[in-house]
CSV table of C-alpha atoms and ligand atoms in Angstrom, one decimal:
chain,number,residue,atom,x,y,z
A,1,UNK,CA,8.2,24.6,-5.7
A,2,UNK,CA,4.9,23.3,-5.3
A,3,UNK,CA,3.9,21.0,-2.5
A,4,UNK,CA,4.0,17.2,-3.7
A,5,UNK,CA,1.5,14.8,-3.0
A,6,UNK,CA,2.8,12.2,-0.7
A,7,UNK,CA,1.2,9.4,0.6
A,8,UNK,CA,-1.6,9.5,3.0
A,9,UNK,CA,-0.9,6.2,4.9
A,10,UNK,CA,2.1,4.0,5.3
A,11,UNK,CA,1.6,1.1,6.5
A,12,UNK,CA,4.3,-1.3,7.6
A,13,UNK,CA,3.3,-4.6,9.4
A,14,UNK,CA,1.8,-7.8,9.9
A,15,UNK,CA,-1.3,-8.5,8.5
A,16,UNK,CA,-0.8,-5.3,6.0
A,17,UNK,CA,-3.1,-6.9,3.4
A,18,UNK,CA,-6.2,-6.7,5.4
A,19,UNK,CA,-5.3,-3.6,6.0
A,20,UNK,CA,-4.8,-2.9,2.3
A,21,UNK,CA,-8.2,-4.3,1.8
A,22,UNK,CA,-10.2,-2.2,4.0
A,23,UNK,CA,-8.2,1.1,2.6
A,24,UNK,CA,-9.3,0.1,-1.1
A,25,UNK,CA,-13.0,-0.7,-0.2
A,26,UNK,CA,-13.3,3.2,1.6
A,27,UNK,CA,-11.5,4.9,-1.2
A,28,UNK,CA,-13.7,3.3,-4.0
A,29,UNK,CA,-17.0,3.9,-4.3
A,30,UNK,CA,-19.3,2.0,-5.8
A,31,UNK,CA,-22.1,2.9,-8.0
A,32,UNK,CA,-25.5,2.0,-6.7
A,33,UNK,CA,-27.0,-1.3,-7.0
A,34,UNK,CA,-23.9,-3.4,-5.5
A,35,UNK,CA,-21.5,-4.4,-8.1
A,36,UNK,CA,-18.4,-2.3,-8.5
A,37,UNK,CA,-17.4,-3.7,-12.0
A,38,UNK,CA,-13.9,-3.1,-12.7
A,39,UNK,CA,-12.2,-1.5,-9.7
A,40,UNK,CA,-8.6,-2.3,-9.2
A,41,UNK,CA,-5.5,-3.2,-11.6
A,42,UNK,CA,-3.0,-5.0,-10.0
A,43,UNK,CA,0.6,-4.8,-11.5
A,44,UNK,CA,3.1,-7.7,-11.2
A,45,UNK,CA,6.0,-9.9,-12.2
A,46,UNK,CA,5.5,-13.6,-12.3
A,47,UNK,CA,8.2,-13.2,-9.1
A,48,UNK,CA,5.6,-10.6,-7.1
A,49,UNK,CA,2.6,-12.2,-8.1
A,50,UNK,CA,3.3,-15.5,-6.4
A,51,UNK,CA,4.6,-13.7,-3.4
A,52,UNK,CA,2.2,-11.6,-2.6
A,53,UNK,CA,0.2,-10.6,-5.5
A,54,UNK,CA,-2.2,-13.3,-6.2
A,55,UNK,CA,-3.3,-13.2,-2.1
A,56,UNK,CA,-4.0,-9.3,-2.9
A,57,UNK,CA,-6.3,-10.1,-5.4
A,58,UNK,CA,-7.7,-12.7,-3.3
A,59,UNK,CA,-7.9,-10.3,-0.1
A,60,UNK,CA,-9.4,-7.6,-2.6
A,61,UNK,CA,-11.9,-10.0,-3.8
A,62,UNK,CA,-13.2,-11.2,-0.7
A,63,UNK,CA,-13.9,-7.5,-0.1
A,64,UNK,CA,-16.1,-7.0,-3.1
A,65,UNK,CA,-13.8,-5.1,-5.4
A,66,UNK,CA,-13.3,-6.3,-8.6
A,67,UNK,CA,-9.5,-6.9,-9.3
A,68,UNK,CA,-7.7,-7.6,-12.6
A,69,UNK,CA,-4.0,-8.7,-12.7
A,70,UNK,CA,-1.7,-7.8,-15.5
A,71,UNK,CA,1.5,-9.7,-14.7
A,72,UNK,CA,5.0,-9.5,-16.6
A,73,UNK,CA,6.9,-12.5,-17.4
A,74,UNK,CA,9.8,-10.8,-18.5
A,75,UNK,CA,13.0,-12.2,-16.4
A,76,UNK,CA,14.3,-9.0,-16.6
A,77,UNK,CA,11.8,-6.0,-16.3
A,78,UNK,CA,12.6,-2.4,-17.4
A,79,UNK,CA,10.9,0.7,-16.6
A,80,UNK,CA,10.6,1.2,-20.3
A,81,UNK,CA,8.6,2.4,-23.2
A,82,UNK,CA,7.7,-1.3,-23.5
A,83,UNK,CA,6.4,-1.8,-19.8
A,84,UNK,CA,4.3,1.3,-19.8
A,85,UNK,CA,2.8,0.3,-23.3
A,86,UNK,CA,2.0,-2.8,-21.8
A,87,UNK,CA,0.2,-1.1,-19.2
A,88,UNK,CA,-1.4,1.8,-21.1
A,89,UNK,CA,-2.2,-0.3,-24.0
A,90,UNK,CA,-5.8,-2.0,-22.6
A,91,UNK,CA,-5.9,1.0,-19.7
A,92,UNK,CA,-9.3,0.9,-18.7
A,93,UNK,CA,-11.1,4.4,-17.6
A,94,UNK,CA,-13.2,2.3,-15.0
A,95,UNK,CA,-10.3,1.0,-12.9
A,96,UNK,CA,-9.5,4.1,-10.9
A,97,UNK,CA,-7.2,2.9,-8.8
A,98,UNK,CA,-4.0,1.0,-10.0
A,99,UNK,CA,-2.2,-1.5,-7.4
A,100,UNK,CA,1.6,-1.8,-7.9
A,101,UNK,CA,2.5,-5.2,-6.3
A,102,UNK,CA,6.5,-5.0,-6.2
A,103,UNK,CA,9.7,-3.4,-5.6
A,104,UNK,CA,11.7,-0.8,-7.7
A,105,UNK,CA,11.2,-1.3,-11.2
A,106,UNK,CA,7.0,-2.6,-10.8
A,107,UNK,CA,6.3,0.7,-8.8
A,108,UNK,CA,8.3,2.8,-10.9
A,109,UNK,CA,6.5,1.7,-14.2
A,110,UNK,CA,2.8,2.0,-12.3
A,111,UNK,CA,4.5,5.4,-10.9
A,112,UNK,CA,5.3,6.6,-14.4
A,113,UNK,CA,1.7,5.3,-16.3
A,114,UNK,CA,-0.3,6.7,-13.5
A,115,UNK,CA,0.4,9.8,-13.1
A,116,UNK,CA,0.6,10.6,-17.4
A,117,UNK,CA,-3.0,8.9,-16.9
A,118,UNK,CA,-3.8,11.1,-13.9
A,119,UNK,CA,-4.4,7.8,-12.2
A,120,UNK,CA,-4.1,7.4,-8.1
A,121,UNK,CA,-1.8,4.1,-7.7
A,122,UNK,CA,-1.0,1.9,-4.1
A,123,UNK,CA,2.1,0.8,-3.4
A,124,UNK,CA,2.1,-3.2,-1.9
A,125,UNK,CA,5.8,-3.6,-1.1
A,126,UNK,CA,7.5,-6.7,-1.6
A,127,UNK,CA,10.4,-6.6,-0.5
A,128,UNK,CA,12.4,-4.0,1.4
A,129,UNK,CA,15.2,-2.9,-1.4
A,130,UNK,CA,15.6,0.5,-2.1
A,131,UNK,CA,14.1,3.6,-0.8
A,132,UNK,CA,11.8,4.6,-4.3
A,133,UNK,CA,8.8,3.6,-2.9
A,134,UNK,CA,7.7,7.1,-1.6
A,135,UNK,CA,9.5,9.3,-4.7
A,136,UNK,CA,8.3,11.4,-7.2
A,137,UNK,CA,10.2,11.0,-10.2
A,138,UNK,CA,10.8,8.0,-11.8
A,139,UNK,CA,14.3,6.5,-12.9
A,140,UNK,CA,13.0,5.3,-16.7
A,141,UNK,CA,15.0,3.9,-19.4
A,142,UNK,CA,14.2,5.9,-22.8
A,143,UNK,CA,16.3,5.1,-26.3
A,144,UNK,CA,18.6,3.2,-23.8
A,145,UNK,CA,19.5,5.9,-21.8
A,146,UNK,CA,18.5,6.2,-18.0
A,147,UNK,CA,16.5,9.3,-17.6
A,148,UNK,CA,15.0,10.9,-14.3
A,149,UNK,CA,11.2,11.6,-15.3
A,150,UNK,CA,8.2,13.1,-13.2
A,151,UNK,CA,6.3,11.1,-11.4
A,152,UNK,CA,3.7,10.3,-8.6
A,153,UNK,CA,3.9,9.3,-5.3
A,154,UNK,CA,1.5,6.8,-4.2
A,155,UNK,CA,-1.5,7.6,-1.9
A,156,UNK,CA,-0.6,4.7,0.5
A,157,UNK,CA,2.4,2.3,1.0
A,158,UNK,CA,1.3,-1.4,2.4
A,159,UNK,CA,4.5,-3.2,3.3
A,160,UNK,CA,3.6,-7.1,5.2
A,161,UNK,CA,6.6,-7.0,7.6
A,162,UNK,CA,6.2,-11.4,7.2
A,163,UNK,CA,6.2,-11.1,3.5
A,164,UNK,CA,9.3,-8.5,3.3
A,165,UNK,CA,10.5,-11.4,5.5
A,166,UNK,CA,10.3,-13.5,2.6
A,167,UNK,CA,11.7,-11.6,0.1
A,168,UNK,CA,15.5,-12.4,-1.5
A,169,UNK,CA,18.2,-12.1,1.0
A,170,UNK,CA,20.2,-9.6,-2.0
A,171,UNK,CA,16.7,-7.9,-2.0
A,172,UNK,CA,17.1,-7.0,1.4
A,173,UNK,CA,21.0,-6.5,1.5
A,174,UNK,CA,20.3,-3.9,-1.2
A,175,UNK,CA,18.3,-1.8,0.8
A,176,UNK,CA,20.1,-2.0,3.7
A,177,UNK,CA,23.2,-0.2,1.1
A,178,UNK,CA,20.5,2.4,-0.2
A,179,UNK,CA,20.3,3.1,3.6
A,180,UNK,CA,24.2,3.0,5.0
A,181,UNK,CA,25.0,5.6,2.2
A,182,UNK,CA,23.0,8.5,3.5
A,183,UNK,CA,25.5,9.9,6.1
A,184,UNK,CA,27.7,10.0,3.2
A,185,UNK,CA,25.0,11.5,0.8
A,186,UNK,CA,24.0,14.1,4.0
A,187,UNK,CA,27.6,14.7,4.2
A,188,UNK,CA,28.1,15.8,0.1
A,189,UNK,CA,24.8,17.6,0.4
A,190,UNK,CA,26.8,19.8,3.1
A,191,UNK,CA,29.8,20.0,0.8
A,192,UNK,CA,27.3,21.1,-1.9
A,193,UNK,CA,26.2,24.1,0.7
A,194,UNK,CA,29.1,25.1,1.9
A,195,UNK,CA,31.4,25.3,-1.8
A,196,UNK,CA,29.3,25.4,-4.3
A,197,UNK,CA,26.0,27.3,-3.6
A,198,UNK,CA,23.1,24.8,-2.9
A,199,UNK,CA,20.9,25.2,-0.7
A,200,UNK,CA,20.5,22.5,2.4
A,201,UNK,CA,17.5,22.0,4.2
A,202,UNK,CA,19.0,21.3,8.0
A,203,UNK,CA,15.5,19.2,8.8
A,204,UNK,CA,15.3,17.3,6.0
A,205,UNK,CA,19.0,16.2,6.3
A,206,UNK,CA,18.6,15.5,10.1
A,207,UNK,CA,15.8,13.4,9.2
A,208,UNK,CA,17.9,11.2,6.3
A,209,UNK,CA,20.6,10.6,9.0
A,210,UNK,CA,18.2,9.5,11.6
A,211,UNK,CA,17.0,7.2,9.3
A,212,UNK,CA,19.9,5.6,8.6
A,213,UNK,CA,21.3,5.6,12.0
A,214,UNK,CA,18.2,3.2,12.6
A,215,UNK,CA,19.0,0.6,10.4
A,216,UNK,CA,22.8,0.9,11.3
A,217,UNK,CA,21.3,-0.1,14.9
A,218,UNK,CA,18.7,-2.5,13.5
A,219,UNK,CA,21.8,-4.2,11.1
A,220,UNK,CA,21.9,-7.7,12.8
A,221,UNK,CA,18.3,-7.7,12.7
A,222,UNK,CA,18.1,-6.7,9.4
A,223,UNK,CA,20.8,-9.2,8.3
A,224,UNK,CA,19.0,-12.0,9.7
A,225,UNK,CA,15.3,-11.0,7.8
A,226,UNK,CA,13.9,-10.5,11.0
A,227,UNK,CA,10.4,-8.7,10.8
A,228,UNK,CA,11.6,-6.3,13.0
A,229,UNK,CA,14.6,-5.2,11.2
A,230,UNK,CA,13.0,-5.9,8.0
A,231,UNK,CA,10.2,-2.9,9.7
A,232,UNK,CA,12.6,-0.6,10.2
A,233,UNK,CA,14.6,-0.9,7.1
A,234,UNK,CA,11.5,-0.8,5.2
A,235,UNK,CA,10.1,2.6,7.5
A,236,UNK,CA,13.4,4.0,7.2
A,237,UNK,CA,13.6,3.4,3.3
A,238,UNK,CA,10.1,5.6,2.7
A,239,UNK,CA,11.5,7.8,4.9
A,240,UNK,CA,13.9,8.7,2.7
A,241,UNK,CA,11.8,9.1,-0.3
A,242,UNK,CA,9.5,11.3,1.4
A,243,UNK,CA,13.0,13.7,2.3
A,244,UNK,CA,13.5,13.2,-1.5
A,245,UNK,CA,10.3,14.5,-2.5
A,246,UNK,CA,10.0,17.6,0.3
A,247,UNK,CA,13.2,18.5,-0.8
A,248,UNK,CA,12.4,18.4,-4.6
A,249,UNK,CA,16.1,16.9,-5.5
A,250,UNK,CA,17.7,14.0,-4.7
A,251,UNK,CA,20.7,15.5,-2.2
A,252,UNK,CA,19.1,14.2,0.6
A,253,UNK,CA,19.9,10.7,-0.4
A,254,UNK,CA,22.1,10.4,-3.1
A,255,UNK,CA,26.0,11.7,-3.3
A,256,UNK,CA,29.0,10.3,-4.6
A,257,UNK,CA,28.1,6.4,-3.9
A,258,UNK,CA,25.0,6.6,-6.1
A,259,UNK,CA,27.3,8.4,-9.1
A,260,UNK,CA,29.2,4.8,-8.9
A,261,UNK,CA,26.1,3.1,-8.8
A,262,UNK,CA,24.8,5.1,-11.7
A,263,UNK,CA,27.9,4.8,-13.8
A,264,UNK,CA,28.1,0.7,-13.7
A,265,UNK,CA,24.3,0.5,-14.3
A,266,UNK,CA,24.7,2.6,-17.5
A,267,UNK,CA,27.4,0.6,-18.4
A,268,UNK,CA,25.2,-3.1,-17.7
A,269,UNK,CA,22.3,-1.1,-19.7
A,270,UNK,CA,24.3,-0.1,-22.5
A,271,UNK,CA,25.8,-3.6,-22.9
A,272,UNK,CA,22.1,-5.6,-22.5
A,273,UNK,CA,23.8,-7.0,-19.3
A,274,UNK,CA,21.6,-8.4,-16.5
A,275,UNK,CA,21.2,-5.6,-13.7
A,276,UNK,CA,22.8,-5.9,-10.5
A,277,UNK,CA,20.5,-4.3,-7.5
A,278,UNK,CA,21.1,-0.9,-7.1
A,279,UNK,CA,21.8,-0.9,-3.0
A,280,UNK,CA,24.5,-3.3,-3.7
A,281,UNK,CA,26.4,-1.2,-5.7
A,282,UNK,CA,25.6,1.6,-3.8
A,283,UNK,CA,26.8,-0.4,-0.9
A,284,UNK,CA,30.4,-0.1,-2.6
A,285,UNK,CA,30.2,3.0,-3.7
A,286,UNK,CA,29.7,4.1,0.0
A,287,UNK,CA,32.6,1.4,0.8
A,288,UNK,CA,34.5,4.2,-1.6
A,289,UNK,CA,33.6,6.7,-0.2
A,290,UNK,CA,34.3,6.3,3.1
A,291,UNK,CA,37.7,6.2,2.4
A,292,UNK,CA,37.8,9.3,1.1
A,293,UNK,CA,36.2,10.9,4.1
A,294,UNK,CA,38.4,8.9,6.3
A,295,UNK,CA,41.3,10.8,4.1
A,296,UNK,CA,39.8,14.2,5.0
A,297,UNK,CA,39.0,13.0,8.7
A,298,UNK,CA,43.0,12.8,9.9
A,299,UNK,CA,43.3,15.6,7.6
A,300,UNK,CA,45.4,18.8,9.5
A,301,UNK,CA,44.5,22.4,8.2
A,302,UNK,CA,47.9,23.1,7.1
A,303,UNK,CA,48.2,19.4,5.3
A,304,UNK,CA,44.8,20.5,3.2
A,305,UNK,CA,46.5,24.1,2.5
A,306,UNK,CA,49.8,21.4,1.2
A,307,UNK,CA,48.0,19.4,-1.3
A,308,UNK,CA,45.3,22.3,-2.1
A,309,UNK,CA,48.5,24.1,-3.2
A,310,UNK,CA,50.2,21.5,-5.4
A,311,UNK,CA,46.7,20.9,-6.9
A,312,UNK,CA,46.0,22.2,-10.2
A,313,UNK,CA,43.1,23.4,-12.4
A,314,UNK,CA,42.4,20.3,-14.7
A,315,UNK,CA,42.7,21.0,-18.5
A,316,UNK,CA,39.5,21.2,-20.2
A,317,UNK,CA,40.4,19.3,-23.1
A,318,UNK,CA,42.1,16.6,-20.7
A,319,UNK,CA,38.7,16.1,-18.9
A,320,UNK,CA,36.9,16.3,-21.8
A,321,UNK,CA,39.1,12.9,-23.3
A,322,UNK,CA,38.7,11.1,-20.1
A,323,UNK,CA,35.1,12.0,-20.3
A,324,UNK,CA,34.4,10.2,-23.7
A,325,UNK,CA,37.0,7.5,-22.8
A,326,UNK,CA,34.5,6.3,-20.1
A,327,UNK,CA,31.0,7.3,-21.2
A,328,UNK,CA,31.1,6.4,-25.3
A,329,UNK,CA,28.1,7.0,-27.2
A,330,UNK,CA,26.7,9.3,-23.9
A,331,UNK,CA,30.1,11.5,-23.5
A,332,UNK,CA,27.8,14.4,-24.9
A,333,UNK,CA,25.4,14.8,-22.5
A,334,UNK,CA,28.0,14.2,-19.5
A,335,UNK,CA,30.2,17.2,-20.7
A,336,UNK,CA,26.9,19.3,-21.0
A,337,UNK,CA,26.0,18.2,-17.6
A,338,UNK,CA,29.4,19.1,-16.3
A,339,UNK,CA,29.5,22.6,-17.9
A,340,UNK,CA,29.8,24.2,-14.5
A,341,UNK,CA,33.3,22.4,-13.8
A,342,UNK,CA,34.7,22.1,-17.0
A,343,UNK,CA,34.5,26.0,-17.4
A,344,UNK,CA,35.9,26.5,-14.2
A,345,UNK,CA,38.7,29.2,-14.7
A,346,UNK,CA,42.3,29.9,-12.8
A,347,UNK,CA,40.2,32.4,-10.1
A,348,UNK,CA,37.6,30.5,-9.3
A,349,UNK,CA,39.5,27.4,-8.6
A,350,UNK,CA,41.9,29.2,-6.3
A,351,UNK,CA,38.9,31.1,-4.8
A,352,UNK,CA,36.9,27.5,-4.4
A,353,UNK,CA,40.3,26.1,-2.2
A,354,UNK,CA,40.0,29.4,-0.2
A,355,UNK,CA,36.6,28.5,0.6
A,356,UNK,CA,38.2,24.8,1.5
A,357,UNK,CA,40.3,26.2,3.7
A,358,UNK,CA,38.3,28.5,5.3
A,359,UNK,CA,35.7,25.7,5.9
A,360,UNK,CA,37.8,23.4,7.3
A,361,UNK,CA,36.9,23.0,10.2
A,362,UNK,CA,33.8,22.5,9.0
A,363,UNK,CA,34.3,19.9,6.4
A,364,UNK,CA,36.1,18.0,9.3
A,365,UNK,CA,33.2,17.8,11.0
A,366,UNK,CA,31.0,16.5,7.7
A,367,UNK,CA,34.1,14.1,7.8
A,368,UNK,CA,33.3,12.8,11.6
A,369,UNK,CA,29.6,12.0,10.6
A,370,UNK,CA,30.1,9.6,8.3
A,371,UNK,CA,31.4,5.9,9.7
A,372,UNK,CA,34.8,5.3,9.1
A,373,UNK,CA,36.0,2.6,6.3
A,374,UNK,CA,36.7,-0.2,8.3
A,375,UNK,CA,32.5,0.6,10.4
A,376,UNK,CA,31.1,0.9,7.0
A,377,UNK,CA,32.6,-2.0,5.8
A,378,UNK,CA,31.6,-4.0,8.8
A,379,UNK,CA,28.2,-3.3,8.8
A,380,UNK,CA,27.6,-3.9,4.9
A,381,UNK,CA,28.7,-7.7,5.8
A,382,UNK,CA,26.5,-7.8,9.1
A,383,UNK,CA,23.4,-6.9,6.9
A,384,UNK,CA,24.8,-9.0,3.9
A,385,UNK,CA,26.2,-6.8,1.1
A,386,UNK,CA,29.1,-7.3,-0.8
A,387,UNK,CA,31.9,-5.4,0.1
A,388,UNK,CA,34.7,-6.9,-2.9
A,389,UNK,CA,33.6,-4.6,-5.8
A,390,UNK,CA,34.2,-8.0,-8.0
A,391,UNK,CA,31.7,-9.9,-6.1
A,392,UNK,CA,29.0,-7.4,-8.3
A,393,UNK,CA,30.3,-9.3,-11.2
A,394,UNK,CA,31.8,-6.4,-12.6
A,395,UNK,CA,35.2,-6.5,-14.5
A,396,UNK,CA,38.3,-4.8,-12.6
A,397,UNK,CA,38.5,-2.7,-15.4
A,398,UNK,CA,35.1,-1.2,-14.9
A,399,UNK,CA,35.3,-0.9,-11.6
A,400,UNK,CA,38.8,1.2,-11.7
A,401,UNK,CA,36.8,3.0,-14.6
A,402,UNK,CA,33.7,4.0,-12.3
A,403,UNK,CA,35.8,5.2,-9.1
A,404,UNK,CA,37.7,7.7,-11.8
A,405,UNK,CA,35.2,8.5,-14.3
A,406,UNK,CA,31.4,8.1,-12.0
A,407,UNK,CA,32.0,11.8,-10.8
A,408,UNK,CA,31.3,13.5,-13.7
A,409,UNK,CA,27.2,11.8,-14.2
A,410,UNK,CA,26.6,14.9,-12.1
A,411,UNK,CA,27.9,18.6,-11.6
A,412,UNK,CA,27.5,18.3,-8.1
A,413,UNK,CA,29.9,18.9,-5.6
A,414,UNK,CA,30.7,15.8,-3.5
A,415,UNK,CA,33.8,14.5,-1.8
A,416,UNK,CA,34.7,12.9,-4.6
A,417,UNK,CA,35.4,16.3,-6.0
A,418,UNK,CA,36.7,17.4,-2.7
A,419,UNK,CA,39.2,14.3,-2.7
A,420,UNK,CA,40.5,15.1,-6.4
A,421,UNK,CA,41.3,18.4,-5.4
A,422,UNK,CA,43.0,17.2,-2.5
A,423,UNK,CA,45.3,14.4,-4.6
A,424,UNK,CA,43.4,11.8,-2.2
A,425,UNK,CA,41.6,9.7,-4.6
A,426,UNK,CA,44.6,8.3,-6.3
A,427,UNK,CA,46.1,7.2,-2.8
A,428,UNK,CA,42.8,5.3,-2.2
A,429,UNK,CA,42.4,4.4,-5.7
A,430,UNK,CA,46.4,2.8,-5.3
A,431,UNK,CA,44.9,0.8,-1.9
A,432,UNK,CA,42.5,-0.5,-3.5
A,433,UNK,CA,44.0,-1.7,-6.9
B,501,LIG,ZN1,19.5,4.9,-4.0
């Protein structure tokens, strides 16, 4: 894998903008005789630009650099074909550098235009909501389909601890969710090692949990917007971005939580539904899966060897049916996805539960690093998430739908997996219902 190019500085703060100012006047240089001409695009909604954008410009003007602003109205912004033809459209050769004033979907269009333009771009963070900032690849929606692309980092993240202050309590709530879910995601990534061949990178999964374990200790803080919190949650979120991009996957922080979270957003997309912010459902997807780790946690060795020998090898053509009952029109591409399980024959699957059994132990202790249920759902609440699925504003339908059917967005083994083998998902899924 070749190295990626992560950002040089990260800057999270007060007074980031002068700080942002002074970075842009060293990296540009201006030809002789004074005048810079064209320097800087900045990239906004009308929501950033008010916030924080139009004092960049401002800040960026009083440094001598010429800034021009391109700002979309639309109320609800898509990293789409649109956005980046919007952008590329009146690209202009002379602005080297282009300034992404925003959150997710801002920094993921500027992410996606500037590095097919082989532009450098800075990320001005506007409020602390998911932990994209500092990724490589870019979450873009193509023929209405969500599709992970490659991407660019950015050289330098600004984040104004006052400003994130200011930023949409949900805003906030959601990246505290994008956060709480990485002992579960660390914990699946270990799952993934020990059953089903991937490799895990001990540092870079240390360093995902640390960084969750500081906002679970910043929570209050964090629920209340104060700049302090809001500085951790907002270090802690590139942070895991950056153990994204060393790693070259997404295992660090994503595991059965964000397959929820995936599944309802395809669903919203599909249907030309407003978004819901992707930490909050996130924030219930981990909700979810704690309980299934709090299944495996009071788990016995000779209860798992029980169920793992009443459980059998799923029908192909079963799976295949609930497969196309949940995912319609994109049924194809999640049964080519899920190749690896579907073909899964009578040896391996009895060879697989020998390798649960025989990791027991192990898989306990995966179990104990993830907070319990009743923890998880306290400190969603302290930071202010939702943690009734229906407060989303999704339909009980789809929400029974996604906890059966969000596994199979990836062939990945998580404790999702781990939980249908064991027959413990349709005990939570019967608490729940
Ligand atoms: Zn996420």
């Amino acid at each position: 894998m070749i190295a990626p190019i992560l950002p040089e500085v990260i800057d999270i703060g007060p007074g980031a903008l002068k700080r942002l100012a002074a970075f842009c006047t060293a990296r540009i240089d201006r030809p002789q005789g004074g005048s810079s001409g064209a320097a800087i695009r900045l990239v906004a909604d009308a929501r950033t630009w008010a916030a924080l954008g139009s004092e960049a410009a401002d800040a960026l003007r009083a440094a001598g650099l010429a800034v021009r602003p391109t700002i979309f109205e639309e109320p609800y912004l898509a990293a789409d074909a649109r956005s980046v033809l919007r952008l590329l459209i009146d690209d202009d050769p002379r602005e080297r550098i282009y300034l992404a004033v925003g959150s997710g979907t801002i920094t993921d269009i500027v992410r996606f235009a500037c590095h097919r333009t082989g532009r450098d771009f800075i990320s001005l963070a506007t409020a602390p909501s998911v932990d994209a900032y500092s990724s490589v690849v870019a979450p873009m929606v193509a023929e209405g389909q969500k599709v992970t692309v490659p991407a660019k980092a950015p050289i330098a993240v600004f984040a104004d601890t006052e400003e994130l202050a200011r930023s949409p309590r949900p805003m906030i709530a959601a990246g505290f969710g994008d956060m709480l879910c990485k002992f579960s995601a660390v914990a699946d990534w270990r799952l993934g090692a020990l059953l089903w061949g991937e490799s895990l990178d001990e540092a870079i999964a240390r360093r995902s949990v640390e960084a969750a374990r500081s906002c679970v200790e910043a929570a209050s803080a964090i629920g209340a917007a104060k700049p302090e919190g809001l500085a951790t949650l907002m270090a802690a979120l590139v942070e895991s971005g950056l153990c994204m991009a060393e790693a070259g996957h997404s295992r660090p922080a994503s595991g059965a939580e964000h397959h929820y979270s995936h599944f309802w957003e395809m669903r919203l997309l599909a249907e030309g539904r407003p978004p819901i912010l992707h930490g909050l459902k996130v924030g219930i997807g981990t909700l979810e899966t704690a309980r299934l780790w709090d299944g495996v946690r009071s788990m016995t060795e000779a209860e798992a060897a029980s169920r793992l020998g009443r459980s059998r090898l799923p029908e192909r053509a079963a799976e295949e049916r609930r497969i196309r009952a949940a995912y319609g029109s994109g049924a194809a591409e999640v049964i080519a996805g899920h190749e690896r399980f579907l073909a899964m024959g009578e040896s391996e699957r009895e060879a697989l539960k020998k390798n649960i059994l025989a990791g027991w132990k192990e898989i306990r202790a995966f179990a104990e690093s993830v907070p319990s249920a009743e923890e998880t759902r306290r400190l969603l609440a302290l930071a202010g998430c939702p943690t009734e699925p229906r407060r989303l504003g999704l339909s009980r339908r789809e929400i029974a739908l996604g906890l059966k059917s969000a596994h199979y967005v990836r062939s990945r083994f998580t404790i999702k997996k781990l939980a249908l083998m064991l027959g413990l998902d349709r005990e939570v899924l019967a608490l729940i219902r």
